[in-house]
């Protein structure tokens, strides 16, 4: 019995730690269908985003953190522009950039699935101006095309295909 209690207490501690350090974002397509998840966790270089998505077109896709925690299909304009608390220009390759919400592209396989991991180097899950929880949260958006890393406002990455709300 004592052992069982110890195990239960341990599980509670683990659950508490996870709640503080890691969040799971549910991803939906423009029709509101669930297409997977993104797990966000803090790393030394920023926030690691581990994707597990399906139903996308094969090839390279742009992905960004947008400023509003609202995902309304089919176009997801509700998510607003890129999360950009420092008022910079778009693109990881732009000398006047990047937006805090800019993230490297990821690749989808021929089966329409991806388990890619990308790093959002300029945001945090902690407090501060670059927190993804700022102003009630943000949104993770996957675009139809690759981000060219330099063209305002969104790297010519095309339509917003997938969206997931990032909140505590
Ligand atoms: Cu975007």
PDB file of C-alpha atoms and ligand atoms in Angstrom:
ATOM      1  CA  UNK A   1       0.000   0.000   0.000  1.00  0.00           C
ATOM      2  CA  UNK A   2       2.743   2.398   0.955  1.00  0.00           C
ATOM      3  CA  UNK A   3       4.503   1.598  -2.294  1.00  0.00           C
ATOM      4  CA  UNK A   4       1.344   2.354  -4.283  1.00  0.00           C
ATOM      5  CA  UNK A   5       1.011   5.719  -2.571  1.00  0.00           C
ATOM      6  CA  UNK A   6       4.618   6.511  -3.364  1.00  0.00           C
ATOM      7  CA  UNK A   7       4.016   5.702  -7.026  1.00  0.00           C
ATOM      8  CA  UNK A   8       0.884   7.874  -7.110  1.00  0.00           C
ATOM      9  CA  UNK A   9       2.764  10.786  -5.530  1.00  0.00           C
ATOM     10  CA  UNK A  10       5.551  10.375  -8.046  1.00  0.00           C
ATOM     11  CA  UNK A  11       3.111  10.443 -10.968  1.00  0.00           C
ATOM     12  CA  UNK A  12       1.592  13.644  -9.604  1.00  0.00           C
ATOM     13  CA  UNK A  13       5.034  15.242  -9.465  1.00  0.00           C
ATOM     14  CA  UNK A  14       5.772  14.192 -13.031  1.00  0.00           C
ATOM     15  CA  UNK A  15       2.411  15.515 -14.241  1.00  0.00           C
ATOM     16  CA  UNK A  16       3.067  18.839 -12.488  1.00  0.00           C
ATOM     17  CA  UNK A  17       6.500  19.197 -14.031  1.00  0.00           C
ATOM     18  CA  UNK A  18       5.163  18.503 -17.509  1.00  0.00           C
ATOM     19  CA  UNK A  19       2.380  21.059 -17.144  1.00  0.00           C
ATOM     20  CA  UNK A  20       4.997  23.697 -16.440  1.00  0.00           C
ATOM     21  CA  UNK A  21       7.481  22.834 -19.155  1.00  0.00           C
ATOM     22  CA  UNK A  22       5.711  21.278 -22.095  1.00  0.00           C
ATOM     23  CA  UNK A  23       2.452  21.887 -23.931  1.00  0.00           C
ATOM     24  CA  UNK A  24       0.592  20.018 -26.640  1.00  0.00           C
ATOM     25  CA  UNK A  25      -1.077  22.014 -29.409  1.00  0.00           C
ATOM     26  CA  UNK A  26      -3.967  20.399 -31.303  1.00  0.00           C
ATOM     27  CA  UNK A  27      -3.737  21.084 -35.024  1.00  0.00           C
ATOM     28  CA  UNK A  28      -6.753  21.386 -37.316  1.00  0.00           C
ATOM     29  CA  UNK A  29      -7.234  21.935 -41.029  1.00  0.00           C
ATOM     30  CA  UNK A  30      -9.485  24.564 -42.598  1.00  0.00           C
ATOM     31  CA  UNK A  31     -12.526  22.296 -42.327  1.00  0.00           C
ATOM     32  CA  UNK A  32     -11.963  21.861 -38.590  1.00  0.00           C
ATOM     33  CA  UNK A  33     -10.640  18.324 -38.887  1.00  0.00           C
ATOM     34  CA  UNK A  34      -7.927  17.257 -36.449  1.00  0.00           C
ATOM     35  CA  UNK A  35      -4.697  16.617 -38.387  1.00  0.00           C
ATOM     36  CA  UNK A  36      -2.268  16.049 -35.546  1.00  0.00           C
ATOM     37  CA  UNK A  37      -0.339  17.689 -32.759  1.00  0.00           C
ATOM     38  CA  UNK A  38       2.666  19.848 -32.026  1.00  0.00           C
ATOM     39  CA  UNK A  39       4.448  19.388 -28.717  1.00  0.00           C
ATOM     40  CA  UNK A  40       6.273  22.514 -27.539  1.00  0.00           C
ATOM     41  CA  UNK A  41       9.080  22.190 -25.011  1.00  0.00           C
ATOM     42  CA  UNK A  42      11.816  24.544 -23.824  1.00  0.00           C
ATOM     43  CA  UNK A  43      15.396  23.916 -24.998  1.00  0.00           C
ATOM     44  CA  UNK A  44      18.584  25.959 -24.619  1.00  0.00           C
ATOM     45  CA  UNK A  45      18.156  27.412 -28.121  1.00  0.00           C
ATOM     46  CA  UNK A  46      14.481  28.373 -27.785  1.00  0.00           C
ATOM     47  CA  UNK A  47      11.326  26.296 -28.035  1.00  0.00           C
ATOM     48  CA  UNK A  48      11.409  22.874 -29.661  1.00  0.00           C
ATOM     49  CA  UNK A  49       8.334  22.060 -31.742  1.00  0.00           C
ATOM     50  CA  UNK A  50       7.814  18.350 -32.352  1.00  0.00           C
ATOM     51  CA  UNK A  51       5.246  17.849 -35.088  1.00  0.00           C
ATOM     52  CA  UNK A  52       3.092  14.814 -35.735  1.00  0.00           C
ATOM     53  CA  UNK A  53       0.846  15.780 -38.636  1.00  0.00           C
ATOM     54  CA  UNK A  54      -0.885  14.066 -41.538  1.00  0.00           C
ATOM     55  CA  UNK A  55      -2.980  15.023 -44.546  1.00  0.00           C
ATOM     56  CA  UNK A  56      -0.564  17.620 -45.925  1.00  0.00           C
ATOM     57  CA  UNK A  57       0.862  17.920 -49.422  1.00  0.00           C
ATOM     58  CA  UNK A  58       4.357  16.410 -49.761  1.00  0.00           C
ATOM     59  CA  UNK A  59       7.311  18.787 -49.736  1.00  0.00           C
ATOM     60  CA  UNK A  60       8.510  21.825 -47.824  1.00  0.00           C
ATOM     61  CA  UNK A  61       6.083  23.942 -45.786  1.00  0.00           C
ATOM     62  CA  UNK A  62       6.375  27.247 -43.974  1.00  0.00           C
ATOM     63  CA  UNK A  63       5.406  27.267 -40.293  1.00  0.00           C
ATOM     64  CA  UNK A  64       5.081  30.264 -38.019  1.00  0.00           C
ATOM     65  CA  UNK A  65       3.764  31.446 -34.687  1.00  0.00           C
ATOM     66  CA  UNK A  66       1.005  33.981 -35.371  1.00  0.00           C
ATOM     67  CA  UNK A  67      -0.071  36.638 -32.906  1.00  0.00           C
ATOM     68  CA  UNK A  68      -3.666  35.713 -32.044  1.00  0.00           C
ATOM     69  CA  UNK A  69      -4.826  32.536 -30.303  1.00  0.00           C
ATOM     70  CA  UNK A  70      -7.770  32.024 -32.617  1.00  0.00           C
ATOM     71  CA  UNK A  71      -8.044  29.384 -35.365  1.00  0.00           C
ATOM     72  CA  UNK A  72     -11.172  29.907 -37.463  1.00  0.00           C
ATOM     73  CA  UNK A  73     -11.278  28.055 -40.787  1.00  0.00           C
ATOM     74  CA  UNK A  74     -11.187  27.902 -43.613  1.00  0.00           C
ATOM     75  CA  UNK A  75      -8.533  30.616 -44.043  1.00  0.00           C
ATOM     76  CA  UNK A  76      -7.310  31.113 -40.445  1.00  0.00           C
ATOM     77  CA  UNK A  77      -7.017  34.869 -40.970  1.00  0.00           C
ATOM     78  CA  UNK A  78      -8.259  35.001 -37.372  1.00  0.00           C
ATOM     79  CA  UNK A  79      -4.733  34.129 -36.222  1.00  0.00           C
ATOM     80  CA  UNK A  80      -3.524  37.553 -37.369  1.00  0.00           C
ATOM     81  CA  UNK A  81      -0.006  38.344 -38.530  1.00  0.00           C
ATOM     82  CA  UNK A  82       3.180  36.764 -37.304  1.00  0.00           C
ATOM     83  CA  UNK A  83       4.033  37.102 -33.618  1.00  0.00           C
ATOM     84  CA  UNK A  84       6.324  40.121 -33.822  1.00  0.00           C
ATOM     85  CA  UNK A  85       6.714  41.912 -30.476  1.00  0.00           C
ATOM     86  CA  UNK A  86       9.946  43.633 -31.593  1.00  0.00           C
ATOM     87  CA  UNK A  87       8.384  45.120 -34.754  1.00  0.00           C
ATOM     88  CA  UNK A  88      10.904  43.560 -37.145  1.00  0.00           C
ATOM     89  CA  UNK A  89      10.598  42.466 -40.763  1.00  0.00           C
ATOM     90  CA  UNK A  90       9.878  38.902 -41.823  1.00  0.00           C
ATOM     91  CA  UNK A  91      12.380  36.163 -42.322  1.00  0.00           C
ATOM     92  CA  UNK A  92      15.191  34.247 -40.708  1.00  0.00           C
ATOM     93  CA  UNK A  93      17.387  35.307 -43.669  1.00  0.00           C
ATOM     94  CA  UNK A  94      16.269  38.955 -43.567  1.00  0.00           C
ATOM     95  CA  UNK A  95      18.883  41.375 -42.159  1.00  0.00           C
ATOM     96  CA  UNK A  96      15.985  43.430 -40.749  1.00  0.00           C
ATOM     97  CA  UNK A  97      14.298  40.363 -39.301  1.00  0.00           C
ATOM     98  CA  UNK A  98      13.182  38.081 -38.028  1.00  0.00           C
ATOM     99  CA  UNK A  99       9.730  38.092 -36.518  1.00  0.00           C
ATOM    100  CA  UNK A 100       9.857  36.286 -33.169  1.00  0.00           C
ATOM    101  CA  UNK A 101       7.370  33.831 -34.671  1.00  0.00           C
ATOM    102  CA  UNK A 102       9.583  32.882 -37.627  1.00  0.00           C
ATOM    103  CA  UNK A 103      10.606  29.210 -37.727  1.00  0.00           C
ATOM    104  CA  UNK A 104      12.593  27.168 -40.277  1.00  0.00           C
ATOM    105  CA  UNK A 105      10.575  25.220 -42.869  1.00  0.00           C
ATOM    106  CA  UNK A 106       9.837  21.528 -42.391  1.00  0.00           C
ATOM    107  CA  UNK A 107       9.286  18.702 -44.864  1.00  0.00           C
ATOM    108  CA  UNK A 108       6.282  16.440 -45.387  1.00  0.00           C
ATOM    109  CA  UNK A 109       6.806  12.962 -46.823  1.00  0.00           C
ATOM    110  CA  UNK A 110       5.187  11.405 -49.888  1.00  0.00           C
ATOM    111  CA  UNK A 111       2.539   9.894 -47.559  1.00  0.00           C
ATOM    112  CA  UNK A 112       1.435  13.375 -46.480  1.00  0.00           C
ATOM    113  CA  UNK A 113       2.826  12.910 -42.971  1.00  0.00           C
ATOM    114  CA  UNK A 114       5.577  14.552 -40.967  1.00  0.00           C
ATOM    115  CA  UNK A 115       7.212  13.973 -37.618  1.00  0.00           C
ATOM    116  CA  UNK A 116       9.646  16.843 -38.084  1.00  0.00           C
ATOM    117  CA  UNK A 117      11.178  18.814 -35.256  1.00  0.00           C
ATOM    118  CA  UNK A 118      11.864  22.527 -35.647  1.00  0.00           C
ATOM    119  CA  UNK A 119      13.235  25.133 -33.247  1.00  0.00           C
ATOM    120  CA  UNK A 120      11.557  28.487 -32.675  1.00  0.00           C
ATOM    121  CA  UNK A 121      14.689  30.352 -31.600  1.00  0.00           C
ATOM    122  CA  UNK A 122      13.094  33.667 -30.635  1.00  0.00           C
ATOM    123  CA  UNK A 123      10.206  32.722 -28.363  1.00  0.00           C
ATOM    124  CA  UNK A 124       9.826  31.315 -24.872  1.00  0.00           C
ATOM    125  CA  UNK A 125       7.310  29.286 -22.866  1.00  0.00           C
ATOM    126  CA  UNK A 126       8.285  31.398 -19.847  1.00  0.00           C
ATOM    127  CA  UNK A 127       7.343  34.998 -19.110  1.00  0.00           C
ATOM    128  CA  UNK A 128       8.498  38.086 -21.005  1.00  0.00           C
ATOM    129  CA  UNK A 129       7.692  39.951 -24.215  1.00  0.00           C
ATOM    130  CA  UNK A 130       8.555  36.944 -26.414  1.00  0.00           C
ATOM    131  CA  UNK A 131       6.379  34.507 -24.480  1.00  0.00           C
ATOM    132  CA  UNK A 132       4.024  32.494 -26.705  1.00  0.00           C
ATOM    133  CA  UNK A 133       1.403  33.067 -23.986  1.00  0.00           C
ATOM    134  CA  UNK A 134       1.490  36.874 -24.425  1.00  0.00           C
ATOM    135  CA  UNK A 135      -1.942  38.562 -24.678  1.00  0.00           C
ATOM    136  CA  UNK A 136      -3.851  35.343 -24.135  1.00  0.00           C
ATOM    137  CA  UNK A 137      -1.692  33.202 -26.396  1.00  0.00           C
ATOM    138  CA  UNK A 138      -0.637  32.733 -30.002  1.00  0.00           C
ATOM    139  CA  UNK A 139      -1.281  30.266 -32.838  1.00  0.00           C
ATOM    140  CA  UNK A 140       0.889  27.808 -34.726  1.00  0.00           C
ATOM    141  CA  UNK A 141       0.158  27.979 -38.467  1.00  0.00           C
ATOM    142  CA  UNK A 142       1.335  25.691 -41.284  1.00  0.00           C
ATOM    143  CA  UNK A 143       1.306  27.189 -44.787  1.00  0.00           C
ATOM    144  CA  UNK A 144       0.775  25.648 -48.229  1.00  0.00           C
ATOM    145  CA  UNK A 145       4.229  26.507 -49.543  1.00  0.00           C
ATOM    146  CA  UNK A 146       7.785  26.932 -48.285  1.00  0.00           C
ATOM    147  CA  UNK A 147       8.794  30.196 -46.609  1.00  0.00           C
ATOM    148  CA  UNK A 148      11.540  31.966 -48.579  1.00  0.00           C
ATOM    149  CA  UNK A 149      12.946  33.394 -45.349  1.00  0.00           C
ATOM    150  CA  UNK A 150      12.963  37.035 -46.448  1.00  0.00           C
ATOM    151  CA  UNK A 151       9.769  38.354 -48.082  1.00  0.00           C
ATOM    152  CA  UNK A 152       7.309  40.370 -45.951  1.00  0.00           C
ATOM    153  CA  UNK A 153       4.926  39.559 -44.486  1.00  0.00           C
ATOM    154  CA  UNK A 154       5.019  35.785 -44.627  1.00  0.00           C
ATOM    155  CA  UNK A 155       7.855  34.594 -46.881  1.00  0.00           C
ATOM    156  CA  UNK A 156       5.512  33.985 -49.845  1.00  0.00           C
ATOM    157  CA  UNK A 157       4.379  30.816 -48.092  1.00  0.00           C
ATOM    158  CA  UNK A 158       0.829  30.929 -49.428  1.00  0.00           C
ATOM    159  CA  UNK A 159      -2.418  29.884 -47.809  1.00  0.00           C
ATOM    160  CA  UNK A 160      -2.790  28.949 -44.152  1.00  0.00           C
ATOM    161  CA  UNK A 161      -3.667  25.245 -44.188  1.00  0.00           C
ATOM    162  CA  UNK A 162      -3.370  24.167 -40.566  1.00  0.00           C
ATOM    163  CA  UNK A 163      -3.763  26.047 -37.294  1.00  0.00           C
ATOM    164  CA  UNK A 164      -3.449  25.276 -33.602  1.00  0.00           C
ATOM    165  CA  UNK A 165      -4.005  27.526 -30.612  1.00  0.00           C
ATOM    166  CA  UNK A 166      -1.061  27.945 -28.232  1.00  0.00           C
ATOM    167  CA  UNK A 167      -2.350  28.669 -24.749  1.00  0.00           C
ATOM    168  CA  UNK A 168      -1.373  27.649 -21.215  1.00  0.00           C
TER     169      UNK A 168
HETATM  170 CU1  LIG B   1       2.464  32.153 -41.103  1.00  0.00          CU
END
